[in-house]
PDB file of C-alpha atoms in Angstrom:
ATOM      1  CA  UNK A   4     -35.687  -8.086  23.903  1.00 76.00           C
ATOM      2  CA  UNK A   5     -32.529  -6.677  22.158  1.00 86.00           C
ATOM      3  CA  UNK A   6     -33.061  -4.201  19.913  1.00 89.00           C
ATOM      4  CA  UNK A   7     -31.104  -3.699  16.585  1.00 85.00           C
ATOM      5  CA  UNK A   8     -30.578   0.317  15.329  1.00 85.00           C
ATOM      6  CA  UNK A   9     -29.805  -0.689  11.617  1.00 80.00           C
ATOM      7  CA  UNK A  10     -29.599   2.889  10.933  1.00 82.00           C
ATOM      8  CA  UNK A  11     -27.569   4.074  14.259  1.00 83.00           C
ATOM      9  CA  UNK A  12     -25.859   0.989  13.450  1.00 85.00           C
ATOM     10  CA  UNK A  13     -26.442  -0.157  17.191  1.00 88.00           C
ATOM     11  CA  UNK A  14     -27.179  -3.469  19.611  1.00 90.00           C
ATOM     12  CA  UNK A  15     -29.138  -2.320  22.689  1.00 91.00           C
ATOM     13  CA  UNK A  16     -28.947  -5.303  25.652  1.00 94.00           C
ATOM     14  CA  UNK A  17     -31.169  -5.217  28.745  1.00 94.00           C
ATOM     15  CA  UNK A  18     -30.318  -6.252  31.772  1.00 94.00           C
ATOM     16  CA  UNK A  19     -32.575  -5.942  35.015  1.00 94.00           C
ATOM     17  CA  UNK A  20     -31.785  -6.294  38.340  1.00 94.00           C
ATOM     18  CA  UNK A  21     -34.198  -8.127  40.764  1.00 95.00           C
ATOM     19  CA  UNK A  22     -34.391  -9.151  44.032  1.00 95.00           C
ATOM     20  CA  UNK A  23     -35.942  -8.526  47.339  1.00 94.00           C
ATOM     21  CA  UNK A  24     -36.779  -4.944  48.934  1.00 90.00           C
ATOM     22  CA  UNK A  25     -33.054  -3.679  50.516  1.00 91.00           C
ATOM     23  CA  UNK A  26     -31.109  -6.303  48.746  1.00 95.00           C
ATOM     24  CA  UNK A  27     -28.297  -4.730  47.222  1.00 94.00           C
ATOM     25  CA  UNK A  28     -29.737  -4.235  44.008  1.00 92.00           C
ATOM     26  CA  UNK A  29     -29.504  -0.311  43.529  1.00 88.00           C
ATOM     27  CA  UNK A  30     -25.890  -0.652  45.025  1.00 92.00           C
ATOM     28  CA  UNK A  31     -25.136  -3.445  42.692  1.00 93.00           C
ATOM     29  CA  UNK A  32     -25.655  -0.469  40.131  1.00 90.00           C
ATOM     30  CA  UNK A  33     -24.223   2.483  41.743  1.00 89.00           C
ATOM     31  CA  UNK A  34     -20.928   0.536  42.207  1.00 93.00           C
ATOM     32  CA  UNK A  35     -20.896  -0.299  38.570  1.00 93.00           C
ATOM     33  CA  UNK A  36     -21.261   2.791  37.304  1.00 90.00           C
ATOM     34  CA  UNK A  37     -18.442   4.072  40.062  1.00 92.00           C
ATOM     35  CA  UNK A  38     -16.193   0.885  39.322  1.00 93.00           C
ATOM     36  CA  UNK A  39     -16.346   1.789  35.513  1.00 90.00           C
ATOM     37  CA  UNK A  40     -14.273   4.032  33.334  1.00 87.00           C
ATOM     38  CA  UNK A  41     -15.983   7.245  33.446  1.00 86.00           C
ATOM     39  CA  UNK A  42     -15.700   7.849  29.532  1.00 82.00           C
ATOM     40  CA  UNK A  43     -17.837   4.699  28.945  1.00 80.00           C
ATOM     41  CA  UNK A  44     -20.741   5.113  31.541  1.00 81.00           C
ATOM     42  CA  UNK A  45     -24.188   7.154  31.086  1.00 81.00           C
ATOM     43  CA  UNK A  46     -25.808   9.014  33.385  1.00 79.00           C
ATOM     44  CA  UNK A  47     -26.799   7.310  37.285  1.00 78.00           C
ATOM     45  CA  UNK A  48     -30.488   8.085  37.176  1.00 75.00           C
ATOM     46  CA  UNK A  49     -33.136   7.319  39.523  1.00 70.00           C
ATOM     47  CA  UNK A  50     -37.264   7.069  39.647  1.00 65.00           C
ATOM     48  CA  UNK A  51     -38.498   7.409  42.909  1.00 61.00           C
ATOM     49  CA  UNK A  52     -41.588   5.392  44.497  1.00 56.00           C
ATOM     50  CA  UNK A  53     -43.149   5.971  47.974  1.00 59.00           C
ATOM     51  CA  UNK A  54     -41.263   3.335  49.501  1.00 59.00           C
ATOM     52  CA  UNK A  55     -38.206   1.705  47.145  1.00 55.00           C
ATOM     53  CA  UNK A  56     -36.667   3.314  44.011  1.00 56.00           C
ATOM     54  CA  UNK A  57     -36.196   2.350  40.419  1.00 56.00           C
ATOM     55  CA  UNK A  58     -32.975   3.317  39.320  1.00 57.00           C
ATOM     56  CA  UNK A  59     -31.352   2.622  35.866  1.00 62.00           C
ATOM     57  CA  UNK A  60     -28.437   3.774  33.883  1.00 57.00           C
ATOM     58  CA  UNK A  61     -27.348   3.695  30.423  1.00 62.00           C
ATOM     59  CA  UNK A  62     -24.276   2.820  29.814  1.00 65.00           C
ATOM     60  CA  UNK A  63     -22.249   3.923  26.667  1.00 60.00           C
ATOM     61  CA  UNK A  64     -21.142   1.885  23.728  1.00 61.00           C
ATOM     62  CA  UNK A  65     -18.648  -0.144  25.921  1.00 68.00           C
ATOM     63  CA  UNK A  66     -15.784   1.156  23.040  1.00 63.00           C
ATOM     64  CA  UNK A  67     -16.174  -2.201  20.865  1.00 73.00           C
ATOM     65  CA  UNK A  68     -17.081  -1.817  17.665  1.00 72.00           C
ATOM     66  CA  UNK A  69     -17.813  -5.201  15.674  1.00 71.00           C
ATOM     67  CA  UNK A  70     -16.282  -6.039  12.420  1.00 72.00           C
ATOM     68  CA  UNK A  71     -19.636  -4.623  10.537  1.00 74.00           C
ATOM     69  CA  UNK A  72     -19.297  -1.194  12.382  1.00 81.00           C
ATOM     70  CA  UNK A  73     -21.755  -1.867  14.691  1.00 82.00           C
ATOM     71  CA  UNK A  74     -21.605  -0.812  18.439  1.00 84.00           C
ATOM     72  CA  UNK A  75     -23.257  -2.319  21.462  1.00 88.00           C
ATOM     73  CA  UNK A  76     -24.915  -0.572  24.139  1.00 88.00           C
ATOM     74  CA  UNK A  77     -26.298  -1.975  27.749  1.00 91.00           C
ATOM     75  CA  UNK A  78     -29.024  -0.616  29.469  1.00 90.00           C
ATOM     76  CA  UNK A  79     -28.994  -1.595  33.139  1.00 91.00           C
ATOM     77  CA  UNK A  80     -32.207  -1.355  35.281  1.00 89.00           C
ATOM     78  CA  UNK A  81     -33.194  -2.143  38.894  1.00 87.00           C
ATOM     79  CA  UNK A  82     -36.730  -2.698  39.854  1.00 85.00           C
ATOM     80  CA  UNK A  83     -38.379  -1.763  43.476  1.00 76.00           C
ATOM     81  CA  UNK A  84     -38.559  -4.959  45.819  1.00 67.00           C
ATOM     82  CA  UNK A  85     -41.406  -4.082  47.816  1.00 69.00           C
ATOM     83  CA  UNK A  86     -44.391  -6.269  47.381  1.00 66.00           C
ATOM     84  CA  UNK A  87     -46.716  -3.369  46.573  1.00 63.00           C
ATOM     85  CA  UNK A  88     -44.617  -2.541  43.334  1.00 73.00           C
ATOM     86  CA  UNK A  89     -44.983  -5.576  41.559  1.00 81.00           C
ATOM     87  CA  UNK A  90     -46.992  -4.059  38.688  1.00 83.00           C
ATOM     88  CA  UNK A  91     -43.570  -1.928  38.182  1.00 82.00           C
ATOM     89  CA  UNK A  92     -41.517  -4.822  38.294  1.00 83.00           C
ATOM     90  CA  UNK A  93     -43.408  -6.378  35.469  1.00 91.00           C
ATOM     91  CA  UNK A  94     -43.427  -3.082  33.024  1.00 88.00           C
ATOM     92  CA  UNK A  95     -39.556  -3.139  33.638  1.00 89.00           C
ATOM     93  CA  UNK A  96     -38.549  -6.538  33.252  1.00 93.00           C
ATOM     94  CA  UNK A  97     -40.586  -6.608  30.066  1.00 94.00           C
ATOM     95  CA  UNK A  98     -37.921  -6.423  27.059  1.00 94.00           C
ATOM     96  CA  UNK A  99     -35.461  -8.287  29.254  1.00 96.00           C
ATOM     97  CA  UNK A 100     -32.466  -9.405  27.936  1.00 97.00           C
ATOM     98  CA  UNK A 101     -31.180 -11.179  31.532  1.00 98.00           C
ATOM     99  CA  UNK A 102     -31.383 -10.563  35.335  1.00 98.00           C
ATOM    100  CA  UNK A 103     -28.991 -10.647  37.916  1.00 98.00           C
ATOM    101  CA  UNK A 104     -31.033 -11.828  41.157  1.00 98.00           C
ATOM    102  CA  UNK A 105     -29.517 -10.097  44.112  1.00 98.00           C
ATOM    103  CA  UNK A 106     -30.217 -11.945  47.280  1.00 98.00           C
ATOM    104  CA  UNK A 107     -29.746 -11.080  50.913  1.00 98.00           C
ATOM    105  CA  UNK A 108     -27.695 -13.589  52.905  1.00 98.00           C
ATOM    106  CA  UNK A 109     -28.809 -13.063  56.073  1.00 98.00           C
ATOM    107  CA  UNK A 110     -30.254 -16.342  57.254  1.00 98.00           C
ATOM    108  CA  UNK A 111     -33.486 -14.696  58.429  1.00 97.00           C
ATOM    109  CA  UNK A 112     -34.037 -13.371  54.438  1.00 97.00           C
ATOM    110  CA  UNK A 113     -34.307 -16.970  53.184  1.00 97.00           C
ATOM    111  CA  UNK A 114     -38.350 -16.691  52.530  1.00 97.00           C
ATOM    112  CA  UNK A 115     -38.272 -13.285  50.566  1.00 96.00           C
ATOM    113  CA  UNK A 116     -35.530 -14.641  48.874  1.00 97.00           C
ATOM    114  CA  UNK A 117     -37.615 -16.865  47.619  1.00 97.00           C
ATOM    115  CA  UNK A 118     -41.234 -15.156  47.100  1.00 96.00           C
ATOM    116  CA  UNK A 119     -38.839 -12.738  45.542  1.00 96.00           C
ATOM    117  CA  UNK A 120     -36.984 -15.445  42.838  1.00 97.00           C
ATOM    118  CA  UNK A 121     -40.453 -17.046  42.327  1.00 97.00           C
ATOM    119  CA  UNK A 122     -42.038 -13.430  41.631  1.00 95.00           C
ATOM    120  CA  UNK A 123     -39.152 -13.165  38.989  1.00 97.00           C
ATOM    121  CA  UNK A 124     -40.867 -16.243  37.094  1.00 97.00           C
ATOM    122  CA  UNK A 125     -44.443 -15.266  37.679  1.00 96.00           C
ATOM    123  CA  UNK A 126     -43.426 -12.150  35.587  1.00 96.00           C
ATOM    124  CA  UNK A 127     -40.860 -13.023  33.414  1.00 97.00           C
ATOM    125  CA  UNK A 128     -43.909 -16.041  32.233  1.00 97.00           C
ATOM    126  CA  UNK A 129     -45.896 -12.815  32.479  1.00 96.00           C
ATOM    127  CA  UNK A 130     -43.963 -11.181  29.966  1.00 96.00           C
ATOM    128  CA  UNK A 131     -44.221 -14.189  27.687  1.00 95.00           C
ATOM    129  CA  UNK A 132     -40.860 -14.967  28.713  1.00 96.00           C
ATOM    130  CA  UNK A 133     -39.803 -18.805  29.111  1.00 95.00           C
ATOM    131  CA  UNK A 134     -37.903 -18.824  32.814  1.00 95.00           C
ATOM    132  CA  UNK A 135     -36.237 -22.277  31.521  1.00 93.00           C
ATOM    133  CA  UNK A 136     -34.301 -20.516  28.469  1.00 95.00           C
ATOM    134  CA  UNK A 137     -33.578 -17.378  30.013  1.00 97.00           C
ATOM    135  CA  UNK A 138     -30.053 -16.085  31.226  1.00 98.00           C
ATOM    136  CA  UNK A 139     -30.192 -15.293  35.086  1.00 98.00           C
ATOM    137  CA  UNK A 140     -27.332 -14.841  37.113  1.00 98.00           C
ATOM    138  CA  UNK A 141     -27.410 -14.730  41.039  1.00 98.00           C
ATOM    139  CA  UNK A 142     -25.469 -12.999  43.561  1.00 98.00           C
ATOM    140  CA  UNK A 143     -25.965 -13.701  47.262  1.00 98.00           C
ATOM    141  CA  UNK A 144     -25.203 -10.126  48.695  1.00 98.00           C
ATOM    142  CA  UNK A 145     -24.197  -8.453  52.336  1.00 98.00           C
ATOM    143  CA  UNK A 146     -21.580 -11.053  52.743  1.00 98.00           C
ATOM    144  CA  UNK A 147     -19.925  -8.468  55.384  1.00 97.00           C
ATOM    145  CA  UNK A 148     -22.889  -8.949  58.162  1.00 97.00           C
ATOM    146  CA  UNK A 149     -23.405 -12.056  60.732  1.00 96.00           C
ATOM    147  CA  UNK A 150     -25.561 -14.412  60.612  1.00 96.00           C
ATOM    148  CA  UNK A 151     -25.669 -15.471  57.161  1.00 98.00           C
ATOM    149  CA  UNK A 152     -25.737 -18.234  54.974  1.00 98.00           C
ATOM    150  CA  UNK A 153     -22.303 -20.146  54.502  1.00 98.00           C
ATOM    151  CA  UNK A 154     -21.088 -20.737  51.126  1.00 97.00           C
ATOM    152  CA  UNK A 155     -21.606 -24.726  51.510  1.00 97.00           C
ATOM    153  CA  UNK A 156     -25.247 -23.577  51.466  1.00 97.00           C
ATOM    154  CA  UNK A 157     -25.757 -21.775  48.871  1.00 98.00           C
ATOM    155  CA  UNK A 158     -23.790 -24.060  46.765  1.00 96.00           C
ATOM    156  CA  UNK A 159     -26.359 -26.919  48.493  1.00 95.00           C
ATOM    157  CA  UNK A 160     -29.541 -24.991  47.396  1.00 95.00           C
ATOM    158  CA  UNK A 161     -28.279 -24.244  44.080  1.00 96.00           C
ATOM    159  CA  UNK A 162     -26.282 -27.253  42.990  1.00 92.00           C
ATOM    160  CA  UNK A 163     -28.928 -28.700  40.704  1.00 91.00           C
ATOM    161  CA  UNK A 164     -30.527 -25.135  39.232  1.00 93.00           C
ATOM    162  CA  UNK A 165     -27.340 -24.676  36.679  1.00 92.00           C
ATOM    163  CA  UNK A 166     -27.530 -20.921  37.724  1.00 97.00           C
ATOM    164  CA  UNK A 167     -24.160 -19.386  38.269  1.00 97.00           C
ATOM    165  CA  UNK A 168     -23.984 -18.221  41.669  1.00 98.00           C
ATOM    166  CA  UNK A 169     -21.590 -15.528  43.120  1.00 98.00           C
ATOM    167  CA  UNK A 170     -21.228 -13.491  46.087  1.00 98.00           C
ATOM    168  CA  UNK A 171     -20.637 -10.520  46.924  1.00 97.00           C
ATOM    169  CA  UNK A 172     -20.466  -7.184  49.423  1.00 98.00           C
ATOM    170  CA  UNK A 173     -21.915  -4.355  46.633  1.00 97.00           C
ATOM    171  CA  UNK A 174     -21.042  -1.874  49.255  1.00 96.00           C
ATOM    172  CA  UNK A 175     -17.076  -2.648  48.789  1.00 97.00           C
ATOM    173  CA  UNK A 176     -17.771  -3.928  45.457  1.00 96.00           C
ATOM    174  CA  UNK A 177     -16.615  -7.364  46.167  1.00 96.00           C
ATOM    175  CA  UNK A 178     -18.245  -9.899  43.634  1.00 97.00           C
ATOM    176  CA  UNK A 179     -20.157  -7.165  41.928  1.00 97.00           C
ATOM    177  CA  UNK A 180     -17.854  -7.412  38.829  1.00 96.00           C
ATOM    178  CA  UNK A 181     -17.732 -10.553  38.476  1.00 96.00           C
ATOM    179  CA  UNK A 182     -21.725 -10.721  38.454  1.00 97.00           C
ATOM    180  CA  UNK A 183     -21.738  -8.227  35.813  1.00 96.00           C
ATOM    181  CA  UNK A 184     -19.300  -9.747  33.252  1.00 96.00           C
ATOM    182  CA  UNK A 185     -21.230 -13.398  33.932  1.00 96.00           C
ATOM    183  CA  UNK A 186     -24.648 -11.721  33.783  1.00 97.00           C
ATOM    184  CA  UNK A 187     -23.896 -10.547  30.177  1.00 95.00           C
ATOM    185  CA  UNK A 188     -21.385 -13.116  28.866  1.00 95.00           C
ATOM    186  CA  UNK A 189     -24.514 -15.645  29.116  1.00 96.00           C
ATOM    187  CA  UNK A 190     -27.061 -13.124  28.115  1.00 96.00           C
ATOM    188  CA  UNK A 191     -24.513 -12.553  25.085  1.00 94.00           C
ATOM    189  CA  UNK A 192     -24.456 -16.324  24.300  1.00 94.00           C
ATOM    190  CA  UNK A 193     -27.720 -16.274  24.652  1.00 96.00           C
ATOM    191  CA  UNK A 194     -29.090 -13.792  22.183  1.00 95.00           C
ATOM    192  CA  UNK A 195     -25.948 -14.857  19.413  1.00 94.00           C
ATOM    193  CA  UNK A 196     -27.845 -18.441  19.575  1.00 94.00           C
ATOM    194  CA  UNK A 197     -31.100 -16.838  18.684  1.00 93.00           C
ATOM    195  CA  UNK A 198     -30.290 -14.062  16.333  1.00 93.00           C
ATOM    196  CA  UNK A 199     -26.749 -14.917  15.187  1.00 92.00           C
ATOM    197  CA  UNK A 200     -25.060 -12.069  16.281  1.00 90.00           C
ATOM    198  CA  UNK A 201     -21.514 -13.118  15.386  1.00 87.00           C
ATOM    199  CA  UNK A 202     -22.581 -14.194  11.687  1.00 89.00           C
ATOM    200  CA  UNK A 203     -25.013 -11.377  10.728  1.00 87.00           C
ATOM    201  CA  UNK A 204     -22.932  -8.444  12.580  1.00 86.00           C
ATOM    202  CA  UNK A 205     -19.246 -10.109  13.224  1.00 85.00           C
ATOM    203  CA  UNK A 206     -19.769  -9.842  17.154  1.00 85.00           C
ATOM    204  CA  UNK A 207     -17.615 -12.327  19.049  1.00 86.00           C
ATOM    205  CA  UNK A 208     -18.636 -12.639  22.283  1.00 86.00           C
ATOM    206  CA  UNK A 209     -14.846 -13.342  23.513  1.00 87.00           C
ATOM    207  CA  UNK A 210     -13.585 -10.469  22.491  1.00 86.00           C
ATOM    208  CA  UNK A 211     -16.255  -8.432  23.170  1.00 87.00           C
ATOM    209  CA  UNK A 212     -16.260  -9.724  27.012  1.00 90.00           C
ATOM    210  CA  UNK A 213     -12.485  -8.469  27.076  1.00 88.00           C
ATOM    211  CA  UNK A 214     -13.589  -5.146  26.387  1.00 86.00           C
ATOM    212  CA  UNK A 215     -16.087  -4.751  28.858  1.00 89.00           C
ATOM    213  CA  UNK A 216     -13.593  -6.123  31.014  1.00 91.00           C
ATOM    214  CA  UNK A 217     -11.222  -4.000  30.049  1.00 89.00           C
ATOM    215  CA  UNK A 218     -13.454  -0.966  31.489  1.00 89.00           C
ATOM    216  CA  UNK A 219     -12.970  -2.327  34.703  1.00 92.00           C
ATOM    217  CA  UNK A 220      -9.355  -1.739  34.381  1.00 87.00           C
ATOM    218  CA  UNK A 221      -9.322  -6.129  34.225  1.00 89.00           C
ATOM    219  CA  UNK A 222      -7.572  -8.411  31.635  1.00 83.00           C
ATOM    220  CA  UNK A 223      -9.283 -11.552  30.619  1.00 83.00           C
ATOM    221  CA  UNK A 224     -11.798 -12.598  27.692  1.00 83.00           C
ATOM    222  CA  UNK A 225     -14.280 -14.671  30.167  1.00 83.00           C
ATOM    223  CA  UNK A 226     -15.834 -13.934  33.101  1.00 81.00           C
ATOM    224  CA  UNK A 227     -14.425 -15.028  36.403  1.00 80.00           C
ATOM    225  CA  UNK A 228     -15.509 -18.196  37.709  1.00 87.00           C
ATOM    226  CA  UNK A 229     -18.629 -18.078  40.290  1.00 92.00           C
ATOM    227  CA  UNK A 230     -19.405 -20.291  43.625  1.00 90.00           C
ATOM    228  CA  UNK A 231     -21.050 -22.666  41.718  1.00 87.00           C
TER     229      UNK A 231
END
């Protein structure tokens, strides 16, 4: 849930990313934090398990102050895939702001695609969190190997969800932008619906979408346009 620093005179945002085990998730993150300007990034830190890792980053006060003087800071988190972690993968999605789903398009992933997408409900419901009026964002990864799903598809299995779907090759970086700027433009929209983030501290979501572009070294106020 984002968290308001009256006195630090800060907006903290969380955003997880889920998926299955060997997804793309962790290099959804590490390609972030390499794609972005190195003045406005934290620290690339990692947790460990016996089979998967948790890794997370802070990043920085993305330069944009809002008209009140306050600054906004998002904290990006991946959670293990394996099965035998789900108990983690509760504990970090609670507090969740959004979640970019990173799925694995290789045709013979479809099922833990989608024991993984309905574990992301189980907890999300877990963490008294409606699934229904929460921003989620998906990106269809390893676009670079055979055998995968074609983007007719995805945009088939998707059409009716209203989930923005995008995809991408995190090991080039290709589409993991673009999931990034979506992921939080909604999540932003989102939370300004709920707490009135533009009236109470003079945050406008356009402009504040430019700048995080802008980190990128990309021009624009909205994010790019997904598959579907």
């Amino acid at each position: 849930m984002v968290q308001f620093n009256v006195a630090g005179r800060e907006i903290n945002i969380k955003i997880v990313y889920y998926g299955p085990a060997l997804s793309g998730k962790t290099t959804n993150l590490q390609m972030i934090h390499k794609l972005m300007n190195p003045d406005q990034r934290g620290r690339l830190m990692s947790l460990d398990t016996k089979d998967d890792r948790t890794l997370f980053f802070d990043l920085l006060p993305v330069q944009f102050k809002t008209k009140s003087g306050y600054s906004v800071k998002l904290k990006l988190f991946t959670v293990p895939g394996q099965v035998i972690h789900n108990s983690t993968r509760r504990v970090v999605l609670q507090g969740a702001d959004g979640v970019a789903f990173i799925a694995d398009s290789q045709n013979d992933q479809s099922k833990n695609n989608a024991e993984s997408f309905r574990n992301l409900q189980d907890n999300l419901a877990q963490n008294n969190i409606d699934p229904n009026d929460f921003p989620v964002v998906v990106q269809y990864n390893k676009r670079d190997l055979p055998n995968i799903k074609t983007p007719d598809e995805i945009k088939k299995a998707w059409a009716d969800s209203g989930t923005p779907v995008y995809l991408g090759t995190a090991m080039s970086g290709d589409g993991v932008v673009e999931t990034f700027v979506r992921l939080v433009e909604l999540t932003f929209q989102n939370l300004d619906s709920k707490h009135k983030l533009q009236e109470k501290f003079g945050l406008d979501w356009k402009e504040f979408i430019a700048s995080l572009l802008s980190t990128f070294g990309r021009q624009g106020n909205n994010a790019p346009p997904g598959l579907c």
